GROMACS .gro file of C-alpha atoms in nm:
model
  440
    1MET     CA    1 -10.984  -8.243   0.660
    2VAL     CA    2 -11.240  -8.232   0.382
    3ALA     CA    3 -11.473  -8.542   0.380
    4ALA     CA    4 -11.663  -8.574   0.056
    5ASP     CA    5 -11.845  -8.849  -0.155
    6PHE     CA    6 -11.738  -8.740  -0.505
    7THR     CA    7 -11.913  -9.020  -0.691
    8GLU     CA    8 -12.040  -8.799  -0.964
    9ARG     CA    9 -11.779  -8.525  -0.998
   10SER     CA   10 -11.418  -8.442  -1.016
   11LEU     CA   11 -11.223  -8.289  -0.722
   12ASP     CA   12 -10.972  -8.010  -0.720
   13LEU     CA   13 -10.655  -8.141  -0.548
   14ASP     CA   14 -10.533  -7.799  -0.458
   15ALA     CA   15 -10.836  -7.696  -0.256
   16GLU     CA   16 -10.720  -7.829   0.067
   17LYS     CA   17 -10.403  -7.972   0.229
   18GLU     CA   18 -10.600  -8.259   0.390
   19MET     CA   19 -10.860  -8.455   0.204
   20ARG     CA   20 -11.058  -8.759   0.260
   21LEU     CA   21 -11.278  -8.891  -0.035
   22VAL     CA   22 -11.511  -9.170  -0.089
   23ASP     CA   23 -11.555  -9.326  -0.439
   24ASN     CA   24 -11.753  -9.636  -0.483
   25GLY     CA   25 -11.682  -9.731  -0.119
   26LEU     CA   26 -11.310  -9.682  -0.157
   27VAL     CA   27 -11.147  -9.428   0.071
   28THR     CA   28 -10.898  -9.199  -0.095
   29ARG     CA   29 -10.689  -8.947   0.130
   30ARG     CA   30 -10.443  -8.681   0.051
   31SER     CA   31 -10.200  -8.501   0.283
   32ILE     CA   32  -9.921  -8.239   0.240
   33LEU     CA   33  -9.646  -8.298   0.488
   34PRO     CA   34  -9.372  -8.070   0.614
   35GLY     CA   35  -9.132  -8.006   0.333
   36GLY     CA   36  -9.404  -7.999   0.078
   37ILE     CA   37  -9.407  -8.387   0.041
   38ARG     CA   38  -9.749  -8.502  -0.089
   39VAL     CA   39  -9.892  -8.850   0.011
   40LEU     CA   40 -10.213  -8.979  -0.155
   41THR     CA   41 -10.345  -9.324  -0.069
   42GLU     CA   42 -10.647  -9.532  -0.160
   43GLU     CA   43 -10.745  -9.813   0.074
   44ILE     CA   44 -10.895 -10.103  -0.095
   45PRO     CA   45 -11.074 -10.370   0.125
   46HIS     CA   46 -10.973 -10.730   0.127
   47GLN     CA   47 -10.637 -10.669  -0.033
   48HIS     CA   48 -10.332 -10.838   0.114
   49SER     CA   49 -10.075 -10.642  -0.088
   50THR     CA   50  -9.997 -10.268  -0.154
   51SER     CA   51  -9.871 -10.087  -0.465
   52VAL     CA   52  -9.657  -9.795  -0.376
   53GLY     CA   53  -9.475  -9.530  -0.597
   54LEU     CA   54  -9.231  -9.247  -0.526
   55TRP     CA   55  -9.286  -8.981  -0.795
   56ILE     CA   56  -9.084  -8.677  -0.910
   57GLY     CA   57  -9.273  -8.430  -1.131
   58ALA     CA   58  -8.993  -8.397  -1.393
   59GLY     CA   59  -8.952  -8.591  -1.715
   60SER     CA   60  -8.781  -8.554  -2.045
   61ARG     CA   61  -8.981  -8.236  -2.107
   62ASP     CA   62  -8.807  -8.063  -1.818
   63GLU     CA   63  -8.453  -8.130  -1.919
   64ALA     CA   64  -8.219  -7.816  -1.973
   65PRO     CA   65  -8.038  -7.783  -2.297
   66GLY     CA   66  -7.742  -8.018  -2.297
   67SER     CA   67  -7.900  -8.259  -2.037
   68GLU     CA   68  -8.129  -8.450  -2.284
   69GLY     CA   69  -8.164  -8.804  -2.171
   70SER     CA   70  -8.073  -8.717  -1.807
   71THR     CA   71  -8.405  -8.799  -1.656
   72HIS     CA   72  -8.395  -9.154  -1.801
   73PHE     CA   73  -8.034  -9.184  -1.710
   74LEU     CA   74  -8.101  -9.110  -1.343
   75GLU     CA   75  -8.376  -9.373  -1.344
   76HIS     CA   76  -8.101  -9.629  -1.425
   77LEU     CA   77  -7.855  -9.500  -1.186
   78LEU     CA   78  -8.080  -9.499  -0.886
   79PHE     CA   79  -8.055  -9.890  -0.902
   80LYS     CA   80  -7.677  -9.878  -0.908
   81GLY     CA   81  -7.623  -9.817  -0.535
   82THR     CA   82  -7.682  -9.567  -0.260
   83LYS     CA   83  -7.474  -9.464   0.040
   84LYS     CA   84  -7.579  -9.767   0.237
   85ARG     CA   85  -7.670 -10.028  -0.025
   86SER     CA   86  -7.474 -10.162  -0.327
   87ALA     CA   87  -7.640 -10.234  -0.662
   88LYS     CA   88  -7.634 -10.608  -0.552
   89ASP     CA   89  -7.790 -10.524  -0.218
   90ILE     CA   90  -8.073 -10.345  -0.401
   91ALA     CA   91  -8.121 -10.640  -0.649
   92GLU     CA   92  -8.116 -10.888  -0.349
   93ARG     CA   93  -8.373 -10.674  -0.165
   94ILE     CA   94  -8.602 -10.654  -0.454
   95ASP     CA   95  -8.606 -11.032  -0.504
   96TYR     CA   96  -8.648 -11.087  -0.128
   97LEU     CA   97  -8.952 -10.871  -0.123
   98GLY     CA   98  -9.113 -11.032  -0.432
   99GLY     CA   99  -8.939 -10.892  -0.723
  100GLY     CA  100  -9.217 -10.631  -0.806
  101PHE     CA  101  -9.000 -10.317  -0.824
  102ASN     CA  102  -8.917 -10.102  -1.117
  103ALA     CA  103  -8.919  -9.752  -1.245
  104ALA     CA  104  -9.063  -9.552  -1.535
  105THR     CA  105  -8.955  -9.228  -1.713
  106ALA     CA  106  -9.208  -9.041  -1.907
  107LYS     CA  107  -9.219  -8.697  -2.065
  108GLN     CA  108  -9.372  -8.538  -1.754
  109TYR     CA  109  -9.269  -8.744  -1.459
  110THR     CA  110  -9.037  -9.029  -1.316
  111CYS     CA  111  -9.184  -9.293  -1.091
  112TYR     CA  112  -8.999  -9.564  -0.879
  113TYR     CA  113  -9.255  -9.821  -0.766
  114GLY     CA  114  -9.306 -10.151  -0.603
  115HIS     CA  115  -9.580 -10.415  -0.525
  116VAL     CA  116  -9.539 -10.580  -0.176
  117PHE     CA  117  -9.724 -10.780   0.074
  118ASP     CA  118  -9.889 -10.554   0.330
  119GLU     CA  119  -9.660 -10.679   0.601
  120ASP     CA  120  -9.349 -10.580   0.389
  121LEU     CA  121  -9.471 -10.223   0.295
  122PHE     CA  122  -9.229 -10.036   0.536
  123ASP     CA  123  -8.928 -10.240   0.397
  124GLY     CA  124  -9.044 -10.172   0.033
  125LEU     CA  125  -9.088  -9.800   0.120
  126ASP     CA  126  -8.748  -9.793   0.295
  127LEU     CA  127  -8.587  -9.945  -0.022
  128LEU     CA  128  -8.746  -9.695  -0.270
  129THR     CA  129  -8.679  -9.394  -0.041
  130ASP     CA  130  -8.315  -9.491   0.002
  131MET     CA  131  -8.285  -9.511  -0.371
  132VAL     CA  132  -8.442  -9.179  -0.444
  133THR     CA  133  -8.279  -8.982  -0.165
  134GLY     CA  134  -7.940  -9.153  -0.125
  135ALA     CA  135  -7.837  -9.237  -0.468
  136ARG     CA  136  -7.451  -9.266  -0.509
  137LEU     CA  137  -7.458  -9.121  -0.860
  138SER     CA  138  -7.077  -9.185  -0.893
  139ALA     CA  139  -6.887  -9.098  -1.210
  140GLU     CA  140  -6.773  -9.460  -1.239
  141ASP     CA  141  -7.134  -9.592  -1.215
  142MET     CA  142  -7.231  -9.346  -1.478
  143GLU     CA  143  -6.977  -9.456  -1.719
  144MET     CA  144  -7.064  -9.822  -1.669
  145GLU     CA  145  -7.440  -9.754  -1.714
  146ARG     CA  146  -7.391  -9.527  -2.023
  147GLY     CA  147  -7.300  -9.840  -2.223
  148VAL     CA  148  -7.619 -10.013  -2.101
  149ILE     CA  149  -7.840  -9.717  -2.199
  150LEU     CA  150  -7.674  -9.700  -2.541
  151GLU     CA  151  -7.752 -10.066  -2.594
  152GLU     CA  152  -8.113  -9.993  -2.491
  153LEU     CA  153  -8.140  -9.717  -2.749
  154ALA     CA  154  -7.976  -9.941  -3.007
  155MET     CA  155  -8.230 -10.212  -2.933
  156TYR     CA  156  -8.520  -9.967  -2.990
  157ASN     CA  157  -8.355  -9.837  -3.304
  158ASP     CA  158  -8.375 -10.176  -3.455
  159ASP     CA  159  -8.745 -10.172  -3.414
  160ALA     CA  160  -8.926  -9.985  -3.690
  161SER     CA  161  -9.241  -9.933  -3.473
  162GLU     CA  162  -9.039  -9.791  -3.183
  163VAL     CA  163  -8.850  -9.554  -3.422
  164ALA     CA  164  -9.180  -9.417  -3.590
  165HIS     CA  165  -9.350  -9.367  -3.255
  166GLU     CA  166  -9.052  -9.169  -3.120
  167ALA     CA  167  -9.026  -8.964  -3.436
  168ILE     CA  168  -9.382  -8.846  -3.491
  169PRO     CA  169  -9.416  -8.619  -3.182
  170ALA     CA  170  -9.120  -8.420  -3.297
  171MET     CA  171  -9.279  -8.393  -3.629
  172VAL     CA  172  -9.617  -8.281  -3.500
  173PHE     CA  173  -9.505  -8.083  -3.215
  174GLN     CA  174  -9.200  -7.902  -3.393
  175ASN     CA  175  -8.922  -7.806  -3.147
  176HIS     CA  176  -9.152  -7.834  -2.835
  177PRO     CA  177  -8.989  -8.021  -2.534
  178LEU     CA  178  -9.283  -8.283  -2.557
  179GLY     CA  179  -9.141  -8.384  -2.893
  180ARG     CA  180  -8.813  -8.511  -2.747
  181PRO     CA  181  -8.744  -8.886  -2.719
  182VAL     CA  182  -8.776  -8.984  -2.347
  183GLY     CA  183  -8.445  -9.165  -2.336
  184GLY     CA  184  -8.258  -8.889  -2.532
  185SER     CA  185  -8.060  -8.974  -2.844
  186ARG     CA  186  -7.730  -9.174  -2.881
  187GLU     CA  187  -7.562  -8.837  -2.933
  188SER     CA  188  -7.705  -8.660  -2.625
  189VAL     CA  189  -7.647  -8.971  -2.394
  190THR     CA  190  -7.283  -9.002  -2.517
  191ALA     CA  191  -7.211  -8.626  -2.462
  192LEU     CA  192  -7.397  -8.607  -2.120
  193SER     CA  193  -7.151  -8.510  -1.849
  194HIS     CA  194  -7.148  -8.617  -1.487
  195ASP     CA  195  -7.180  -8.267  -1.366
  196ARG     CA  196  -7.502  -8.205  -1.578
  197LEU     CA  197  -7.654  -8.523  -1.456
  198THR     CA  198  -7.594  -8.450  -1.087
  199ALA     CA  199  -7.725  -8.092  -1.143
  200HIS     CA  200  -8.036  -8.228  -1.290
  201TYR     CA  201  -8.077  -8.460  -0.979
  202GLY     CA  202  -8.013  -8.176  -0.733
  203SER     CA  203  -8.269  -7.945  -0.903
  204LYS     CA  204  -8.555  -8.201  -0.922
  205TYR     CA  205  -8.510  -8.453  -0.636
  206ARG     CA  206  -8.624  -8.253  -0.339
  207SER     CA  207  -8.891  -8.272  -0.079
  208ASN     CA  208  -9.134  -8.038  -0.231
  209GLU     CA  209  -9.106  -8.225  -0.564
  210LEU     CA  210  -9.188  -8.575  -0.412
  211VAL     CA  211  -9.528  -8.742  -0.430
  212VAL     CA  212  -9.584  -9.067  -0.259
  213THR     CA  213  -9.887  -9.285  -0.360
  214ALA     CA  214 -10.011  -9.617  -0.243
  215ALA     CA  215 -10.313  -9.821  -0.295
  216GLY     CA  216 -10.440 -10.155  -0.156
  217ALA     CA  217 -10.384 -10.262   0.212
  218ILE     CA  218 -10.277  -9.921   0.341
  219ASN     CA  219 -10.313  -9.712   0.652
  220HIS     CA  220 -10.277  -9.353   0.550
  221ASP     CA  221 -10.164  -9.201   0.878
  222GLN     CA  222  -9.891  -9.472   0.930
  223LEU     CA  223  -9.769  -9.424   0.571
  224CYS     CA  224  -9.730  -9.041   0.638
  225ASP     CA  225  -9.543  -9.115   0.942
  226ASP     CA  226  -9.319  -9.370   0.785
  227VAL     CA  227  -9.241  -9.134   0.499
  228LEU     CA  228  -9.151  -8.845   0.714
  229HIS     CA  229  -8.930  -9.077   0.928
  230LEU     CA  230  -8.739  -9.209   0.632
  231LEU     CA  231  -8.683  -8.881   0.471
  232GLU     CA  232  -8.569  -8.722   0.804
  233ILE     CA  233  -8.292  -8.993   0.852
  234SER     CA  234  -8.204  -8.954   0.476
  235GLY     CA  235  -8.127  -8.584   0.538
  236TRP     CA  236  -8.403  -8.452   0.303
  237ASP     CA  237  -8.580  -8.135   0.431
  238THR     CA  238  -8.880  -8.212   0.639
  239SER     CA  239  -8.884  -7.886   0.845
  240SER     CA  240  -8.973  -7.637   0.586
  241PRO     CA  241  -9.346  -7.520   0.550
  242ALA     CA  242  -9.582  -7.765   0.377
  243VAL     CA  243  -9.570  -7.595   0.039
  244PRO     CA  244  -9.518  -7.842  -0.249
  245SER     CA  245  -9.364  -7.737  -0.578
  246GLU     CA  246  -9.606  -7.592  -0.837
  247ARG     CA  247  -9.732  -7.822  -1.096
  248ARG     CA  248  -9.490  -7.803  -1.386
  249TYR     CA  249  -9.605  -7.725  -1.746
  250ALA     CA  250  -9.424  -7.612  -2.052
  251SER     CA  251  -9.528  -7.356  -2.304
  252GLN     CA  252  -9.823  -7.425  -2.534
  253ILE     CA  253  -9.739  -7.623  -2.839
  254GLU     CA  254  -9.712  -7.453  -3.164
  255TYR     CA  255  -9.796  -7.734  -3.420
  256ALA     CA  256  -9.589  -7.790  -3.732
  257GLN     CA  257  -9.699  -7.773  -4.085
  258PRO     CA  258  -9.758  -8.089  -4.275
  259THR     CA  259  -9.433  -8.282  -4.324
  260ARG     CA  260  -9.310  -8.620  -4.446
  261GLN     CA  261  -9.015  -8.813  -4.326
  262HIS     CA  262  -8.869  -9.151  -4.412
  263LEU     CA  263  -8.614  -9.312  -4.178
  264ASN     CA  264  -8.399  -9.580  -4.351
  265ARG     CA  265  -8.387  -9.911  -4.155
  266ALA     CA  266  -8.297 -10.253  -4.300
  267VAL     CA  267  -8.605 -10.425  -4.144
  268GLU     CA  268  -8.846 -10.672  -4.282
  269GLN     CA  269  -9.147 -10.498  -4.165
  270ALA     CA  270  -9.189 -10.119  -4.224
  271ALA     CA  271  -9.378  -9.895  -3.983
  272VAL     CA  272  -9.617  -9.612  -4.084
  273VAL     CA  273  -9.750  -9.342  -3.857
  274LEU     CA  274  -9.982  -9.052  -3.949
  275GLY     CA  275  -9.989  -8.780  -3.677
  276MET     CA  276 -10.195  -8.459  -3.645
  277PRO     CA  277 -10.266  -8.207  -3.378
  278ALA     CA  278 -10.532  -8.273  -3.127
  279MET     CA  279 -10.684  -8.141  -2.807
  280ASP     CA  280 -10.492  -8.086  -2.480
  281LEU     CA  281 -10.547  -8.270  -2.152
  282PHE     CA  282 -10.802  -8.034  -2.019
  283ASP     CA  283 -11.036  -8.017  -2.313
  284GLU     CA  284 -11.396  -8.130  -2.220
  285ARG     CA  285 -11.389  -8.343  -2.545
  286ARG     CA  286 -11.140  -8.601  -2.430
  287PRO     CA  287 -11.431  -8.860  -2.388
  288VAL     CA  288 -11.513  -8.799  -2.749
  289ILE     CA  289 -11.158  -8.860  -2.874
  290PHE     CA  290 -11.155  -9.185  -2.662
  291ALA     CA  291 -11.484  -9.285  -2.838
  292LEU     CA  292 -11.335  -9.187  -3.176
  293ASN     CA  293 -11.030  -9.381  -3.114
  294ALA     CA  294 -11.224  -9.691  -3.039
  295ILE     CA  295 -11.423  -9.675  -3.365
  296LEU     CA  296 -11.143  -9.575  -3.581
  297GLY     CA  297 -10.863  -9.805  -3.455
  298GLY     CA  298 -10.934  -9.937  -3.104
  299GLY     CA  299 -11.042 -10.300  -3.180
  300THR     CA  300 -11.088 -10.582  -3.425
  301SER     CA  301 -11.415 -10.426  -3.548
  302SER     CA  302 -11.251 -10.083  -3.590
  303ARG     CA  303 -11.230  -9.911  -3.932
  304LEU     CA  304 -10.854  -9.942  -3.953
  305PHE     CA  305 -10.847 -10.326  -3.866
  306GLN     CA  306 -11.125 -10.407  -4.095
  307GLN     CA  307 -11.000 -10.192  -4.397
  308ILE     CA  308 -10.629 -10.260  -4.376
  309ARG     CA  309 -10.608 -10.613  -4.227
  310GLU     CA  310 -10.923 -10.795  -4.272
  311GLU     CA  311 -11.037 -10.666  -4.619
  312ARG     CA  312 -10.694 -10.617  -4.786
  313GLY     CA  313 -10.440 -10.819  -4.567
  314LEU     CA  314 -10.188 -10.542  -4.574
  315ALA     CA  315 -10.098 -10.545  -4.205
  316TYR     CA  316 -10.078 -10.761  -3.897
  317SER     CA  317 -10.117 -10.465  -3.650
  318THR     CA  318 -10.293 -10.133  -3.704
  319TYR     CA  319 -10.452  -9.903  -3.463
  320SER     CA  320 -10.501  -9.540  -3.368
  321PHE     CA  321 -10.397  -9.365  -3.045
  322PRO     CA  322 -10.454  -9.032  -2.862
  323ALA     CA  323 -10.172  -8.845  -2.683
  324ASN     CA  324 -10.297  -8.561  -2.463
  325PHE     CA  325 -10.083  -8.327  -2.264
  326PRO     CA  326 -10.154  -8.005  -2.067
  327GLU     CA  327  -9.980  -7.808  -2.332
  328GLY     CA  328 -10.147  -7.973  -2.642
  329GLY     CA  329 -10.213  -8.309  -2.803
  330MET     CA  330 -10.179  -8.540  -3.092
  331PHE     CA  331 -10.379  -8.805  -3.259
  332GLY     CA  332 -10.195  -9.075  -3.442
  333LEU     CA  333 -10.284  -9.371  -3.677
  334TYR     CA  334 -10.023  -9.671  -3.710
  335ALA     CA  335  -9.977  -9.974  -3.930
  336GLY     CA  336  -9.697 -10.218  -3.965
  337CYS     CA  337  -9.655 -10.354  -4.312
  338ALA     CA  338  -9.433 -10.501  -4.582
  339PRO     CA  339  -9.200 -10.240  -4.720
  340ASP     CA  340  -9.367 -10.270  -5.063
  341ASN     CA  341  -9.701 -10.176  -4.905
  342VAL     CA  342  -9.599  -9.860  -4.734
  343SER     CA  343  -9.754  -9.624  -4.993
  344ALA     CA  344 -10.090  -9.818  -5.015
  345VAL     CA  345 -10.106  -9.832  -4.633
  346SER     CA  346 -10.024  -9.457  -4.584
  347GLU     CA  347 -10.315  -9.377  -4.818
  348LEU     CA  348 -10.547  -9.613  -4.632
  349LEU     CA  349 -10.475  -9.459  -4.294
  350GLY     CA  350 -10.583  -9.118  -4.412
  351ALA     CA  351 -10.868  -9.253  -4.611
  352CYS     CA  352 -11.018  -9.419  -4.317
  353LEU     CA  353 -11.020  -9.096  -4.121
  354ASP     CA  354 -11.146  -8.900  -4.408
  355ASP     CA  355 -11.441  -9.137  -4.465
  356LEU     CA  356 -11.541  -9.129  -4.090
  357ALA     CA  357 -11.517  -8.747  -4.108
  358ALA     CA  358 -11.736  -8.727  -4.429
  359ASN     CA  359 -11.990  -8.998  -4.342
  360GLY     CA  360 -12.010  -9.009  -3.971
  361VAL     CA  361 -12.063  -9.300  -3.744
  362THR     CA  362 -12.350  -9.535  -3.681
  363GLN     CA  363 -12.527  -9.564  -3.348
  364ASP     CA  364 -12.418  -9.917  -3.317
  365GLU     CA  365 -12.053  -9.803  -3.336
  366VAL     CA  366 -12.118  -9.539  -3.067
  367GLU     CA  367 -12.251  -9.808  -2.841
  368SER     CA  368 -11.975 -10.040  -2.907
  369ALA     CA  369 -11.717  -9.767  -2.845
  370TYR     CA  370 -11.882  -9.702  -2.509
  371ARG     CA  371 -11.877 -10.057  -2.401
  372ARG     CA  372 -11.504 -10.082  -2.486
  373VAL     CA  373 -11.419  -9.747  -2.305
  374ARG     CA  374 -11.622  -9.874  -2.017
  375ALA     CA  375 -11.426 -10.199  -2.002
  376ASP     CA  376 -11.099 -10.006  -2.002
  377ILE     CA  377 -11.217  -9.796  -1.717
  378ILE     CA  378 -11.362 -10.082  -1.494
  379PHE     CA  379 -11.096 -10.346  -1.582
  380ASP     CA  380 -10.819 -10.100  -1.509
  381ALA     CA  381 -10.973 -10.026  -1.173
  382GLU     CA  382 -10.943 -10.386  -1.076
  383ARG     CA  383 -10.565 -10.361  -1.065
  384ILE     CA  384 -10.423 -10.196  -0.757
  385SER     CA  385 -10.125 -10.068  -0.943
  386SER     CA  386 -10.363  -9.865  -1.161
  387HIS     CA  387 -10.509  -9.695  -0.851
  388MET     CA  388 -10.164  -9.609  -0.739
  389ASN     CA  389 -10.075  -9.475  -1.089
  390ARG     CA  390 -10.416  -9.286  -1.110
  391LEU     CA  391 -10.333  -9.096  -0.791
  392GLY     CA  392  -9.981  -8.992  -0.912
  393HIS     CA  393 -10.112  -8.881  -1.248
  394ALA     CA  394 -10.390  -8.672  -1.096
  395GLU     CA  395 -10.148  -8.501  -0.853
  396LEU     CA  396  -9.866  -8.417  -1.076
  397ILE     CA  397 -10.046  -8.366  -1.413
  398ARG     CA  398 -10.419  -8.305  -1.412
  399GLY     CA  399 -10.459  -8.145  -1.062
  400THR     CA  400 -10.795  -8.311  -1.029
  401LEU     CA  401 -10.913  -8.669  -0.933
  402VAL     CA  402 -11.209  -8.779  -1.139
  403SER     CA  403 -11.437  -9.050  -1.000
  404GLN     CA  404 -11.508  -9.372  -1.174
  405ASP     CA  405 -11.886  -9.292  -1.195
  406GLU     CA  406 -11.799  -8.951  -1.342
  407GLN     CA  407 -11.569  -9.105  -1.605
  408LEU     CA  408 -11.853  -9.350  -1.708
  409ARG     CA  409 -12.104  -9.071  -1.708
  410ARG     CA  410 -11.894  -8.859  -1.939
  411SER     CA  411 -11.821  -9.167  -2.172
  412ARG     CA  412 -12.196  -9.254  -2.190
  413ALA     CA  413 -12.284  -8.885  -2.288
  414VAL     CA  414 -12.078  -8.893  -2.604
  415THR     CA  415 -12.298  -8.869  -2.917
  416ALA     CA  416 -12.237  -8.978  -3.286
  417GLU     CA  417 -12.257  -8.600  -3.388
  418GLN     CA  418 -11.978  -8.515  -3.134
  419ILE     CA  419 -11.761  -8.791  -3.277
  420THR     CA  420 -11.818  -8.688  -3.639
  421GLU     CA  421 -11.744  -8.313  -3.563
  422LEU     CA  422 -11.428  -8.414  -3.391
  423ALA     CA  423 -11.314  -8.647  -3.683
  424ARG     CA  424 -11.382  -8.339  -3.924
  425GLN     CA  425 -11.161  -8.125  -3.716
  426LEU     CA  426 -10.877  -8.367  -3.709
  427ALA     CA  427 -10.910  -8.457  -4.077
  428SER     CA  428 -10.903  -8.088  -4.168
  429GLY     CA  429 -10.579  -8.016  -3.987
  430PRO     CA  430 -10.213  -8.052  -4.081
  431ARG     CA  431 -10.098  -8.420  -4.103
  432SER     CA  432  -9.744  -8.550  -4.071
  433LEU     CA  433  -9.633  -8.884  -4.213
  434CYS     CA  434  -9.355  -9.083  -4.066
  435THR     CA  435  -9.241  -9.413  -4.255
  436VAL     CA  436  -8.961  -9.636  -4.129
  437GLY     CA  437  -8.812  -9.916  -4.349
  438PRO     CA  438  -8.575  -9.988  -4.633
  439GLN     CA  439  -8.476  -9.716  -4.861
  440GLY     CA  440  -8.729  -9.675  -5.150
   0.00000   0.00000   0.00000
């Protein structure tokens, strides 16, 4: 087992099968179990609860043609019953354990998670493991849940902001799988067959794809024993060599040329999103784009908020956002406004970026940006669910675990010149504009 204090560095998670790390006094451990199951824990002193998650390294990006929406569909169906629990049994058990159970589907992974008292950790793990390994996935359940998912998609389709944020990745990323809506479309969900759904489950829900993360009141060795025991009785393979599935990436993104799209919706508030190519997840300038994001659209003193809301009163909500993936990235600017103001707001979004690129940022803005990024890092670390999520993201997506002090050091090192240079690069690239609202 590797024992290390990695306070001022990042650590390669693929270097060893057993690791014990120390970051600001917190002990983080990683083990690869038989069957290729990965278990990562972070013990946090003085906690009386544990956040635990079961992760599968497959999201909407990984769906085969004709199976779009199947990852999100499975998330729903795993709550509909297993070989030993009905849907009602699952619901009653969730409430009995405190109600802190849910699931999330993303472009790169699916996670089933719960927050329980330390004394209930085994029961919570048993419930989650049963759902992931023993899902009934009956054709009847699928047809019942299809209607629920279509209602969910219809709900989002009535929200101009949701529609715009779903549409802009496809415009910037062209036909890349990362441009797909996570939940699929009404057409793909309606057409999805039971055979394709179960085939997707069979290909992705396996021992060597499973990652278990936990943070809080946790005993790493006991958790490893419990995971192996529960998977053995479920019938999943725990006898093959400890070789996890390789981290899954798609091809590099080939960005689209500038394009404009208006989506007609009968809403009282329109949505405007300006999107452009940005760096990938592994680019060393990620701390720079976080600082740029804070200055341009990350708070009430940001350029977008001051220009669009405070000085002109054209929007209630306006902000910017980075989206970084291993295969590429995007930077976006958003505002929600009255339909009559869409044209003016669209121009202002681009103008704020252009002004920053042309005239740079002040040292006061750099300091304010650092303090906001620092708050995001530190405040996020005070939630045990964030520790659990951090471990899952590191294992499945980044392949490295970056210490809190190292994150702060990189953020502190960002300069005004770096921010201006990155703004110039973004401003000179192709921009795509998506507007959602009434026709005309």
